[in-house]
Amino acid sequence: MRKLLALVLVAAGLWGGYWFVGATVLKRQAAVFFDSAAANGLTAQRQTIAVAGFPNRFDLTVDGVEIADPTTGFGWKAPFVQLLTLTWKPWHIIAALPNEQVITTPDQAVTVTSSRMMASVHLHPTATLGLYETRLEAAALGLASDLGWSVGVEKLFASTLENADDPAVQRVGVSAGNLSPDTAVIAALSATDLPGVIETVHLDANISLSAPLQLNAVPPPVVLGFDIKDARMVWGALKITATGALNAGPDGVAAGTITIRIDGWRRLPAVLAALGWVSPDMAPNIERGLEVMAKAGPNPDILELLLVSADGRLSLGPFPLGAAPQFFGMADGA
């Protein structure tokens, strides 16, 4: 019995020592990040850094966070950020984000509010620290710009997941429920029968990269293409879906086809005119043109258009859109 008790005490002591050493290193590395930000071209400020969670977690809390890139004009400000991880699985990190944050861009500042926002990063426990999975969940999400616009989302979920058969492929998923456009958009569409809330925005796609995503990869991999398995938007009687793929050719220029199906397409001309994207006089002409294309398909109530990227040009049905998108330059793809 005494030997067992001694063994338990030794194990507890070793585990406690491991936690305190790990907490000390984590706190020191967080401080180093902020203190060395200038050397990396950033400005970074914080008020306090603390680590809690003994004995089974490392809970890092940084208060008064401000990070900015003076070169690009992007930045982030939050009253706090928490990074949580289990002591025996430090490669799986969960971030708890505050109910209000501010994201700055070169031309505006956007206040982000939510009732709950969590994110996680799951890495491979190897020297390369390959990215296995990421997740973001938010409820009652709101974006308000100092330029005057605002949008809201009741529920948001986004994720990436490494393909089991090909680690250079990441599956990307986004799902937003009950998205509220800006009030100016709602007011402009008051003459249409579209509701004030977009019920569903959904994306399920595979993104192909030149190499697996790794935190220490230099240079980072480039995008070689994407395959849309299921993309859809449901906005009242207007339903838009898309499937298809675009992939980079040897020169990095995209080639491929995406099929877009629009159920309730007759609402499109009025919507485009209400938003000011086309003149009201053009709306009837657009509707007649779309009707001709819809009648060429099996169901005149569903408009099917092909977004085609070929020979360096991009077109939507019979409408030329200009140069095809480029995934990478010759130097990047070499």
C-alpha positions as YAML, in Angstrom:
chain: A
units: angstrom
residues:
- id: 1
  name: MET
  ca: [0.00, 0.00, 0.00]
- id: 2
  name: ARG
  ca: [2.82, 2.38, 0.86]
- id: 3
  name: LYS
  ca: [4.55, 1.62, -2.44]
- id: 4
  name: LEU
  ca: [1.34, 2.33, -4.34]
- id: 5
  name: LEU
  ca: [0.86, 5.58, -2.45]
- id: 6
  name: ALA
  ca: [4.45, 6.57, -3.12]
- id: 7
  name: LEU
  ca: [4.00, 5.77, -6.81]
- id: 8
  name: VAL
  ca: [0.85, 7.90, -6.96]
- id: 9
  name: LEU
  ca: [2.61, 10.80, -5.26]
- id: 10
  name: VAL
  ca: [5.58, 10.58, -7.62]
- id: 11
  name: ALA
  ca: [3.29, 10.45, -10.65]
- id: 12
  name: ALA
  ca: [1.29, 13.42, -9.35]
- id: 13
  name: GLY
  ca: [4.48, 15.35, -8.75]
- id: 14
  name: LEU
  ca: [5.78, 14.61, -12.25]
- id: 15
  name: TRP
  ca: [2.47, 15.57, -13.80]
- id: 16
  name: GLY
  ca: [2.31, 18.78, -11.78]
- id: 17
  name: GLY
  ca: [5.86, 19.60, -12.81]
- id: 18
  name: TYR
  ca: [4.99, 18.95, -16.45]
- id: 19
  name: TRP
  ca: [2.00, 21.31, -16.21]
- id: 20
  name: PHE
  ca: [3.92, 24.14, -14.56]
- id: 21
  name: VAL
  ca: [6.80, 23.84, -17.02]
- id: 22
  name: GLY
  ca: [4.37, 23.76, -19.94]
- id: 23
  name: ALA
  ca: [2.40, 26.72, -18.59]
- id: 24
  name: THR
  ca: [5.58, 28.72, -18.12]
- id: 25
  name: VAL
  ca: [6.79, 27.99, -21.65]
- id: 26
  name: LEU
  ca: [3.38, 28.81, -23.12]
- id: 27
  name: LYS
  ca: [3.19, 32.13, -21.28]
- id: 28
  name: ARG
  ca: [6.74, 33.00, -22.31]
- id: 29
  name: GLN
  ca: [6.12, 32.19, -25.98]
- id: 30
  name: ALA
  ca: [2.97, 34.33, -25.99]
- id: 31
  name: ALA
  ca: [4.96, 37.24, -24.58]
- id: 32
  name: VAL
  ca: [7.72, 36.69, -27.15]
- id: 33
  name: PHE
  ca: [5.15, 36.90, -29.96]
- id: 34
  name: PHE
  ca: [3.97, 40.33, -28.85]
- id: 35
  name: ASP
  ca: [7.45, 41.60, -27.98]
- id: 36
  name: SER
  ca: [8.94, 40.55, -31.32]
- id: 37
  name: ALA
  ca: [6.03, 41.71, -33.48]
- id: 38
  name: ALA
  ca: [7.97, 44.68, -34.86]
- id: 39
  name: ALA
  ca: [10.66, 42.38, -36.21]
- id: 40
  name: ASN
  ca: [7.95, 40.59, -38.21]
- id: 41
  name: GLY
  ca: [6.49, 43.81, -39.59]
- id: 42
  name: LEU
  ca: [3.52, 43.87, -37.20]
- id: 43
  name: THR
  ca: [2.33, 46.02, -34.34]
- id: 44
  name: ALA
  ca: [0.98, 44.01, -31.41]
- id: 45
  name: GLN
  ca: [-0.16, 45.09, -27.97]
- id: 46
  name: ARG
  ca: [-1.59, 43.26, -24.99]
- id: 47
  name: GLN
  ca: [-2.36, 44.03, -21.37]
- id: 48
  name: THR
  ca: [-1.99, 40.76, -19.44]
- id: 49
  name: ILE
  ca: [-1.09, 37.14, -20.20]
- id: 50
  name: ALA
  ca: [-2.19, 34.32, -17.91]
- id: 51
  name: VAL
  ca: [-2.28, 30.52, -18.01]
- id: 52
  name: ALA
  ca: [-4.77, 28.44, -15.98]
- id: 53
  name: GLY
  ca: [-6.42, 25.02, -16.27]
- id: 54
  name: PHE
  ca: [-4.28, 22.91, -13.92]
- id: 55
  name: PRO
  ca: [-3.99, 19.95, -14.05]
- id: 56
  name: ASN
  ca: [-5.61, 18.77, -17.31]
- id: 57
  name: ARG
  ca: [-5.66, 21.87, -19.56]
- id: 58
  name: PHE
  ca: [-3.53, 24.77, -20.65]
- id: 59
  name: ASP
  ca: [-5.88, 27.78, -20.80]
- id: 60
  name: LEU
  ca: [-4.03, 30.78, -22.17]
- id: 61
  name: THR
  ca: [-5.83, 34.12, -21.77]
- id: 62
  name: VAL
  ca: [-4.52, 37.33, -23.30]
- id: 63
  name: ASP
  ca: [-6.36, 40.55, -22.39]
- id: 64
  name: GLY
  ca: [-6.46, 43.79, -24.37]
- id: 65
  name: VAL
  ca: [-5.29, 42.36, -27.70]
- id: 66
  name: GLU
  ca: [-4.45, 44.65, -30.64]
- id: 67
  name: ILE
  ca: [-2.65, 43.27, -33.72]
- id: 68
  name: ALA
  ca: [-2.14, 45.18, -36.97]
- id: 69
  name: ASP
  ca: [-0.14, 44.97, -40.18]
- id: 70
  name: PRO
  ca: [0.83, 48.54, -41.16]
- id: 71
  name: THR
  ca: [1.84, 47.38, -44.63]
- id: 72
  name: THR
  ca: [-1.53, 45.93, -45.62]
- id: 73
  name: GLY
  ca: [-3.73, 48.00, -43.33]
- id: 74
  name: PHE
  ca: [-5.40, 44.95, -41.78]
- id: 75
  name: GLY
  ca: [-5.78, 44.56, -38.04]
- id: 76
  name: TRP
  ca: [-7.74, 42.97, -35.20]
- id: 77
  name: LYS
  ca: [-8.72, 44.27, -31.77]
- id: 78
  name: ALA
  ca: [-10.44, 42.34, -28.97]
- id: 79
  name: PRO
  ca: [-10.86, 42.71, -25.20]
- id: 80
  name: PHE
  ca: [-9.45, 39.20, -24.79]
- id: 81
  name: VAL
  ca: [-8.73, 35.91, -26.54]
- id: 82
  name: GLN
  ca: [-8.53, 32.47, -24.94]
- id: 83
  name: LEU
  ca: [-6.61, 29.51, -26.37]
- id: 84
  name: LEU
  ca: [-7.53, 26.22, -24.70]
- id: 85
  name: THR
  ca: [-5.89, 22.82, -25.11]
- id: 86
  name: LEU
  ca: [-5.71, 19.54, -23.23]
- id: 87
  name: THR
  ca: [-2.34, 18.87, -21.62]
- id: 88
  name: TRP
  ca: [-1.98, 15.50, -23.38]
- id: 89
  name: LYS
  ca: [-3.16, 16.81, -26.77]
- id: 90
  name: PRO
  ca: [-1.54, 20.24, -27.32]
- id: 91
  name: TRP
  ca: [-1.88, 19.93, -31.11]
- id: 92
  name: HIS
  ca: [-5.67, 20.46, -30.80]
- id: 93
  name: ILE
  ca: [-6.32, 24.12, -29.92]
- id: 94
  name: ILE
  ca: [-9.70, 25.69, -29.17]
- id: 95
  name: ALA
  ca: [-10.14, 29.46, -29.30]
- id: 96
  name: ALA
  ca: [-12.86, 31.24, -27.33]
- id: 97
  name: LEU
  ca: [-13.53, 34.65, -28.83]
- id: 98
  name: PRO
  ca: [-15.25, 37.64, -27.19]
- id: 99
  name: ASN
  ca: [-18.75, 38.88, -27.95]
- id: 100
  name: GLU
  ca: [-17.34, 41.98, -29.63]
- id: 101
  name: GLN
  ca: [-14.26, 42.39, -31.82]
- id: 102
  name: VAL
  ca: [-13.08, 44.93, -34.37]
- id: 103
  name: ILE
  ca: [-11.50, 44.00, -37.70]
- id: 104
  name: THR
  ca: [-9.84, 46.80, -39.65]
- id: 105
  name: THR
  ca: [-9.16, 46.86, -43.38]
- id: 106
  name: PRO
  ca: [-7.47, 49.53, -45.50]
- id: 107
  name: ASP
  ca: [-10.78, 51.34, -46.02]
- id: 108
  name: GLN
  ca: [-13.03, 50.53, -43.08]
- id: 109
  name: ALA
  ca: [-13.43, 49.11, -39.58]
- id: 110
  name: VAL
  ca: [-15.95, 46.32, -39.00]
- id: 111
  name: THR
  ca: [-17.32, 45.58, -35.55]
- id: 112
  name: VAL
  ca: [-18.08, 41.87, -35.11]
- id: 113
  name: THR
  ca: [-20.61, 40.92, -32.46]
- id: 114
  name: SER
  ca: [-21.96, 37.50, -31.45]
- id: 115
  name: SER
  ca: [-23.63, 35.70, -28.58]
- id: 116
  name: ARG
  ca: [-21.12, 32.87, -28.97]
- id: 117
  name: MET
  ca: [-18.05, 32.33, -31.15]
- id: 118
  name: MET
  ca: [-15.66, 29.39, -30.94]
- id: 119
  name: ALA
  ca: [-12.91, 28.21, -33.27]
- id: 120
  name: SER
  ca: [-10.57, 25.24, -33.26]
- id: 121
  name: VAL
  ca: [-7.41, 24.10, -35.04]
- id: 122
  name: HIS
  ca: [-6.43, 20.44, -35.13]
- id: 123
  name: LEU
  ca: [-2.84, 19.78, -36.26]
- id: 124
  name: HIS
  ca: [-1.00, 16.55, -36.95]
- id: 125
  name: PRO
  ca: [1.28, 15.75, -33.97]
- id: 126
  name: THR
  ca: [4.38, 15.66, -36.19]
- id: 127
  name: ALA
  ca: [7.37, 17.92, -36.75]
- id: 128
  name: THR
  ca: [5.74, 19.47, -39.84]
- id: 129
  name: LEU
  ca: [2.56, 20.45, -37.93]
- id: 130
  name: GLY
  ca: [0.30, 19.66, -40.87]
- id: 131
  name: LEU
  ca: [-3.21, 21.12, -40.74]
- id: 132
  name: TYR
  ca: [-5.81, 18.40, -40.25]
- id: 133
  name: GLU
  ca: [-9.01, 20.27, -39.40]
- id: 134
  name: THR
  ca: [-10.35, 23.73, -38.56]
- id: 135
  name: ARG
  ca: [-13.79, 24.76, -37.31]
- id: 136
  name: LEU
  ca: [-15.61, 28.01, -36.62]
- id: 137
  name: GLU
  ca: [-19.03, 28.28, -35.00]
- id: 138
  name: ALA
  ca: [-20.93, 31.49, -34.27]
- id: 139
  name: ALA
  ca: [-24.43, 32.38, -33.11]
- id: 140
  name: ALA
  ca: [-26.24, 35.71, -33.49]
- id: 141
  name: LEU
  ca: [-23.34, 36.99, -35.58]
- id: 142
  name: GLY
  ca: [-23.41, 40.63, -36.65]
- id: 143
  name: LEU
  ca: [-21.07, 42.71, -38.82]
- id: 144
  name: ALA
  ca: [-21.35, 46.50, -38.69]
- id: 145
  name: SER
  ca: [-19.05, 48.74, -40.72]
- id: 146
  name: ASP
  ca: [-18.15, 52.33, -39.96]
- id: 147
  name: LEU
  ca: [-19.09, 52.97, -43.60]
- id: 148
  name: GLY
  ca: [-22.72, 52.42, -42.61]
- id: 149
  name: TRP
  ca: [-23.59, 48.89, -43.74]
- id: 150
  name: SER
  ca: [-24.44, 45.92, -41.54]
- id: 151
  name: VAL
  ca: [-25.38, 42.26, -41.95]
- id: 152
  name: GLY
  ca: [-26.42, 39.53, -39.53]
- id: 153
  name: VAL
  ca: [-26.39, 35.74, -39.41]
- id: 154
  name: GLU
  ca: [-28.37, 33.69, -36.91]
- id: 155
  name: LYS
  ca: [-26.07, 30.65, -37.16]
- id: 156
  name: LEU
  ca: [-22.73, 30.21, -38.92]
- id: 157
  name: PHE
  ca: [-20.55, 27.12, -39.27]
- id: 158
  name: ALA
  ca: [-17.37, 26.88, -41.33]
- id: 159
  name: SER
  ca: [-14.75, 24.14, -41.49]
- id: 160
  name: THR
  ca: [-11.85, 22.63, -43.38]
- id: 161
  name: LEU
  ca: [-10.83, 18.96, -43.29]
- id: 162
  name: GLU
  ca: [-7.82, 17.26, -44.81]
- id: 163
  name: ASN
  ca: [-8.67, 14.54, -47.33]
- id: 164
  name: ALA
  ca: [-7.78, 11.11, -45.96]
- id: 165
  name: ASP
  ca: [-6.51, 9.85, -49.34]
- id: 166
  name: ASP
  ca: [-4.76, 13.03, -50.50]
- id: 167
  name: PRO
  ca: [-3.48, 15.44, -47.81]
- id: 168
  name: ALA
  ca: [-3.01, 18.16, -50.47]
- id: 169
  name: VAL
  ca: [-6.81, 18.39, -50.76]
- id: 170
  name: GLN
  ca: [-8.86, 20.27, -48.16]
- id: 171
  name: ARG
  ca: [-12.62, 19.89, -47.92]
- id: 172
  name: VAL
  ca: [-14.23, 23.25, -47.20]
- id: 173
  name: GLY
  ca: [-17.70, 23.67, -45.74]
- id: 174
  name: VAL
  ca: [-19.71, 26.79, -44.96]
- id: 175
  name: SER
  ca: [-23.28, 26.90, -43.71]
- id: 176
  name: ALA
  ca: [-25.15, 30.07, -42.76]
- id: 177
  name: GLY
  ca: [-28.74, 30.13, -41.56]
- id: 178
  name: ASN
  ca: [-31.06, 33.14, -41.60]
- id: 179
  name: LEU
  ca: [-28.75, 35.75, -43.07]
- id: 180
  name: SER
  ca: [-30.07, 39.33, -42.81]
- id: 181
  name: PRO
  ca: [-28.77, 41.66, -45.55]
- id: 182
  name: ASP
  ca: [-28.11, 45.33, -44.92]
- id: 183
  name: THR
  ca: [-31.20, 47.43, -44.26]
- id: 184
  name: ALA
  ca: [-30.53, 49.44, -47.43]
- id: 185
  name: VAL
  ca: [-30.72, 46.22, -49.46]
- id: 186
  name: ILE
  ca: [-33.94, 45.20, -47.72]
- id: 187
  name: ALA
  ca: [-35.45, 48.61, -48.43]
- id: 188
  name: ALA
  ca: [-34.40, 48.46, -52.08]
- id: 189
  name: LEU
  ca: [-36.04, 45.05, -52.46]
- id: 190
  name: SER
  ca: [-39.29, 46.05, -50.76]
- id: 191
  name: ALA
  ca: [-41.05, 46.10, -54.14]
- id: 192
  name: THR
  ca: [-40.16, 42.43, -54.74]
- id: 193
  name: ASP
  ca: [-41.58, 39.37, -53.01]
- id: 194
  name: LEU
  ca: [-38.24, 38.35, -51.51]
- id: 195
  name: PRO
  ca: [-38.27, 38.13, -47.69]
- id: 196
  name: GLY
  ca: [-35.93, 40.13, -45.52]
- id: 197
  name: VAL
  ca: [-33.92, 37.04, -44.55]
- id: 198
  name: ILE
  ca: [-31.92, 34.63, -46.72]
- id: 199
  name: GLU
  ca: [-32.83, 31.26, -45.25]
- id: 200
  name: THR
  ca: [-29.81, 29.22, -46.35]
- id: 201
  name: VAL
  ca: [-26.32, 29.75, -47.72]
- id: 202
  name: HIS
  ca: [-24.34, 26.51, -48.07]
- id: 203
  name: LEU
  ca: [-21.05, 25.42, -49.62]
- id: 204
  name: ASP
  ca: [-19.39, 22.02, -49.80]
- id: 205
  name: ALA
  ca: [-16.23, 21.99, -51.93]
- id: 206
  name: ASN
  ca: [-12.79, 20.46, -52.28]
- id: 207
  name: ILE
  ca: [-9.77, 22.74, -52.73]
- id: 208
  name: SER
  ca: [-6.68, 21.19, -54.32]
- id: 209
  name: LEU
  ca: [-3.30, 22.55, -53.25]
- id: 210
  name: SER
  ca: [0.23, 22.11, -54.56]
- id: 211
  name: ALA
  ca: [1.23, 20.56, -51.21]
- id: 212
  name: PRO
  ca: [-0.37, 19.76, -47.84]
- id: 213
  name: LEU
  ca: [-0.97, 22.71, -45.52]
- id: 214
  name: GLN
  ca: [1.79, 22.90, -42.91]
- id: 215
  name: LEU
  ca: [2.44, 25.67, -40.42]
- id: 216
  name: ASN
  ca: [6.17, 25.75, -41.20]
- id: 217
  name: ALA
  ca: [5.84, 25.45, -44.99]
- id: 218
  name: VAL
  ca: [7.98, 28.00, -46.88]
- id: 219
  name: PRO
  ca: [6.77, 29.00, -49.39]
- id: 220
  name: PRO
  ca: [3.12, 28.14, -48.63]
- id: 221
  name: PRO
  ca: [1.29, 25.90, -51.12]
- id: 222
  name: VAL
  ca: [-0.72, 27.47, -53.93]
- id: 223
  name: VAL
  ca: [-4.27, 26.63, -54.99]
- id: 224
  name: LEU
  ca: [-4.48, 24.34, -58.02]
- id: 225
  name: GLY
  ca: [-8.25, 24.22, -58.31]
- id: 226
  name: PHE
  ca: [-11.56, 23.62, -56.61]
- id: 227
  name: ASP
  ca: [-14.45, 21.23, -57.03]
- id: 228
  name: ILE
  ca: [-17.87, 22.46, -55.89]
- id: 229
  name: LYS
  ca: [-19.90, 19.50, -54.67]
- id: 230
  name: ASP
  ca: [-22.87, 21.50, -53.42]
- id: 231
  name: ALA
  ca: [-23.36, 25.26, -53.34]
- id: 232
  name: ARG
  ca: [-26.79, 26.73, -52.79]
- id: 233
  name: MET
  ca: [-28.68, 29.77, -51.64]
- id: 234
  name: VAL
  ca: [-32.36, 29.76, -50.68]
- id: 235
  name: TRP
  ca: [-33.97, 33.20, -50.53]
- id: 236
  name: GLY
  ca: [-37.71, 32.83, -50.45]
- id: 237
  name: ALA
  ca: [-38.84, 31.64, -53.89]
- id: 238
  name: LEU
  ca: [-35.38, 32.32, -55.36]
- id: 239
  name: LYS
  ca: [-33.16, 29.24, -55.19]
- id: 240
  name: ILE
  ca: [-29.68, 29.13, -56.72]
- id: 241
  name: THR
  ca: [-27.48, 26.01, -56.82]
- id: 242
  name: ALA
  ca: [-24.07, 25.38, -58.36]
- id: 243
  name: THR
  ca: [-21.84, 22.37, -59.01]
- id: 244
  name: GLY
  ca: [-18.68, 21.93, -61.05]
- id: 245
  name: ALA
  ca: [-14.94, 22.43, -60.99]
- id: 246
  name: LEU
  ca: [-12.21, 24.81, -62.11]
- id: 247
  name: ASN
  ca: [-8.61, 23.62, -62.22]
- id: 248
  name: ALA
  ca: [-5.35, 25.35, -63.07]
- id: 249
  name: GLY
  ca: [-3.63, 24.65, -66.33]
- id: 250
  name: PRO
  ca: [0.18, 24.60, -66.66]
- id: 251
  name: ASP
  ca: [0.21, 28.42, -66.70]
- id: 252
  name: GLY
  ca: [-2.06, 28.71, -63.66]
- id: 253
  name: VAL
  ca: [-5.07, 29.92, -65.67]
- id: 254
  name: ALA
  ca: [-8.35, 28.26, -64.66]
- id: 255
  name: ALA
  ca: [-10.16, 25.86, -66.96]
- id: 256
  name: GLY
  ca: [-13.43, 24.06, -66.32]
- id: 257
  name: THR
  ca: [-17.18, 24.43, -66.06]
- id: 258
  name: ILE
  ca: [-19.59, 25.25, -63.23]
- id: 259
  name: THR
  ca: [-23.28, 24.59, -63.72]
- id: 260
  name: ILE
  ca: [-25.58, 27.17, -62.14]
- id: 261
  name: ARG
  ca: [-29.31, 26.46, -61.75]
- id: 262
  name: ILE
  ca: [-31.74, 29.23, -60.80]
- id: 263
  name: ASP
  ca: [-35.24, 28.34, -59.66]
- id: 264
  name: GLY
  ca: [-37.41, 31.45, -59.60]
- id: 265
  name: TRP
  ca: [-35.19, 33.22, -62.14]
- id: 266
  name: ARG
  ca: [-37.99, 35.61, -63.18]
- id: 267
  name: ARG
  ca: [-37.28, 37.55, -59.99]
- id: 268
  name: LEU
  ca: [-33.70, 38.27, -61.02]
- id: 269
  name: PRO
  ca: [-34.30, 41.26, -63.36]
- id: 270
  name: ALA
  ca: [-36.37, 43.08, -60.74]
- id: 271
  name: VAL
  ca: [-33.77, 42.34, -58.08]
- id: 272
  name: LEU
  ca: [-30.92, 43.59, -60.28]
- id: 273
  name: ALA
  ca: [-32.84, 46.78, -61.04]
- id: 274
  name: ALA
  ca: [-33.81, 47.35, -57.39]
- id: 275
  name: LEU
  ca: [-30.19, 47.03, -56.31]
- id: 276
  name: GLY
  ca: [-29.11, 49.48, -59.00]
- id: 277
  name: TRP
  ca: [-26.97, 46.94, -60.85]
- id: 278
  name: VAL
  ca: [-28.93, 47.50, -64.07]
- id: 279
  name: SER
  ca: [-31.23, 50.32, -65.13]
- id: 280
  name: PRO
  ca: [-34.99, 49.75, -64.73]
- id: 281
  name: ASP
  ca: [-35.35, 50.11, -68.51]
- id: 282
  name: MET
  ca: [-33.00, 47.15, -69.03]
- id: 283
  name: ALA
  ca: [-34.91, 44.78, -66.72]
- id: 284
  name: PRO
  ca: [-37.59, 43.77, -69.28]
- id: 285
  name: ASN
  ca: [-34.94, 43.07, -71.92]
- id: 286
  name: ILE
  ca: [-32.96, 40.95, -69.46]
- id: 287
  name: GLU
  ca: [-36.10, 39.01, -68.55]
- id: 288
  name: ARG
  ca: [-36.89, 38.27, -72.20]
- id: 289
  name: GLY
  ca: [-33.33, 37.09, -72.80]
- id: 290
  name: LEU
  ca: [-33.39, 34.83, -69.74]
- id: 291
  name: GLU
  ca: [-36.75, 33.45, -70.77]
- id: 292
  name: VAL
  ca: [-35.36, 32.39, -74.15]
- id: 293
  name: MET
  ca: [-32.51, 30.55, -72.42]
- id: 294
  name: ALA
  ca: [-34.83, 28.95, -69.85]
- id: 295
  name: LYS
  ca: [-37.16, 27.63, -72.54]
- id: 296
  name: ALA
  ca: [-34.21, 25.91, -74.20]
- id: 297
  name: GLY
  ca: [-33.96, 23.65, -71.14]
- id: 298
  name: PRO
  ca: [-36.23, 20.87, -69.92]
- id: 299
  name: ASN
  ca: [-38.03, 23.12, -67.40]
- id: 300
  name: PRO
  ca: [-38.82, 26.74, -68.36]
- id: 301
  name: ASP
  ca: [-39.16, 27.65, -64.68]
- id: 302
  name: ILE
  ca: [-35.53, 26.72, -64.02]
- id: 303
  name: LEU
  ca: [-32.72, 28.63, -65.71]
- id: 304
  name: GLU
  ca: [-29.52, 26.69, -66.21]
- id: 305
  name: LEU
  ca: [-26.33, 28.57, -67.06]
- id: 306
  name: LEU
  ca: [-22.80, 27.32, -67.59]
- id: 307
  name: LEU
  ca: [-19.90, 29.30, -66.16]
- id: 308
  name: VAL
  ca: [-17.12, 28.27, -68.54]
- id: 309
  name: SER
  ca: [-13.43, 29.07, -68.24]
- id: 310
  name: ALA
  ca: [-11.57, 28.05, -71.38]
- id: 311
  name: ASP
  ca: [-8.78, 29.37, -73.58]
- id: 312
  name: GLY
  ca: [-8.07, 32.13, -71.12]
- id: 313
  name: ARG
  ca: [-11.61, 33.57, -71.22]
- id: 314
  name: LEU
  ca: [-14.54, 33.40, -68.80]
- id: 315
  name: SER
  ca: [-18.19, 33.35, -69.88]
- id: 316
  name: LEU
  ca: [-21.58, 32.86, -68.25]
- id: 317
  name: GLY
  ca: [-23.91, 31.26, -70.77]
- id: 318
  name: PRO
  ca: [-23.75, 33.51, -73.84]
- id: 319
  name: PHE
  ca: [-22.33, 36.45, -71.86]
- id: 320
  name: PRO
  ca: [-18.54, 37.04, -71.97]
- id: 321
  name: LEU
  ca: [-17.14, 38.07, -68.58]
- id: 322
  name: GLY
  ca: [-13.52, 38.77, -69.48]
- id: 323
  name: ALA
  ca: [-10.24, 37.06, -68.65]
- id: 324
  name: ALA
  ca: [-10.28, 33.68, -66.93]
- id: 325
  name: PRO
  ca: [-9.23, 33.65, -63.26]
- id: 326
  name: GLN
  ca: [-5.64, 32.77, -62.47]
- id: 327
  name: PHE
  ca: [-4.79, 30.45, -59.61]
- id: 328
  name: PHE
  ca: [-1.05, 31.16, -59.64]
- id: 329
  name: GLY
  ca: [1.65, 32.78, -61.75]
- id: 330
  name: MET
  ca: [4.36, 30.89, -63.56]
- id: 331
  name: ALA
  ca: [6.84, 31.57, -60.75]
- id: 332
  name: ASP
  ca: [4.42, 30.35, -58.09]
- id: 333
  name: GLY
  ca: [3.57, 27.18, -59.93]
- id: 334
  name: ALA
  ca: [7.16, 26.27, -60.79]
...
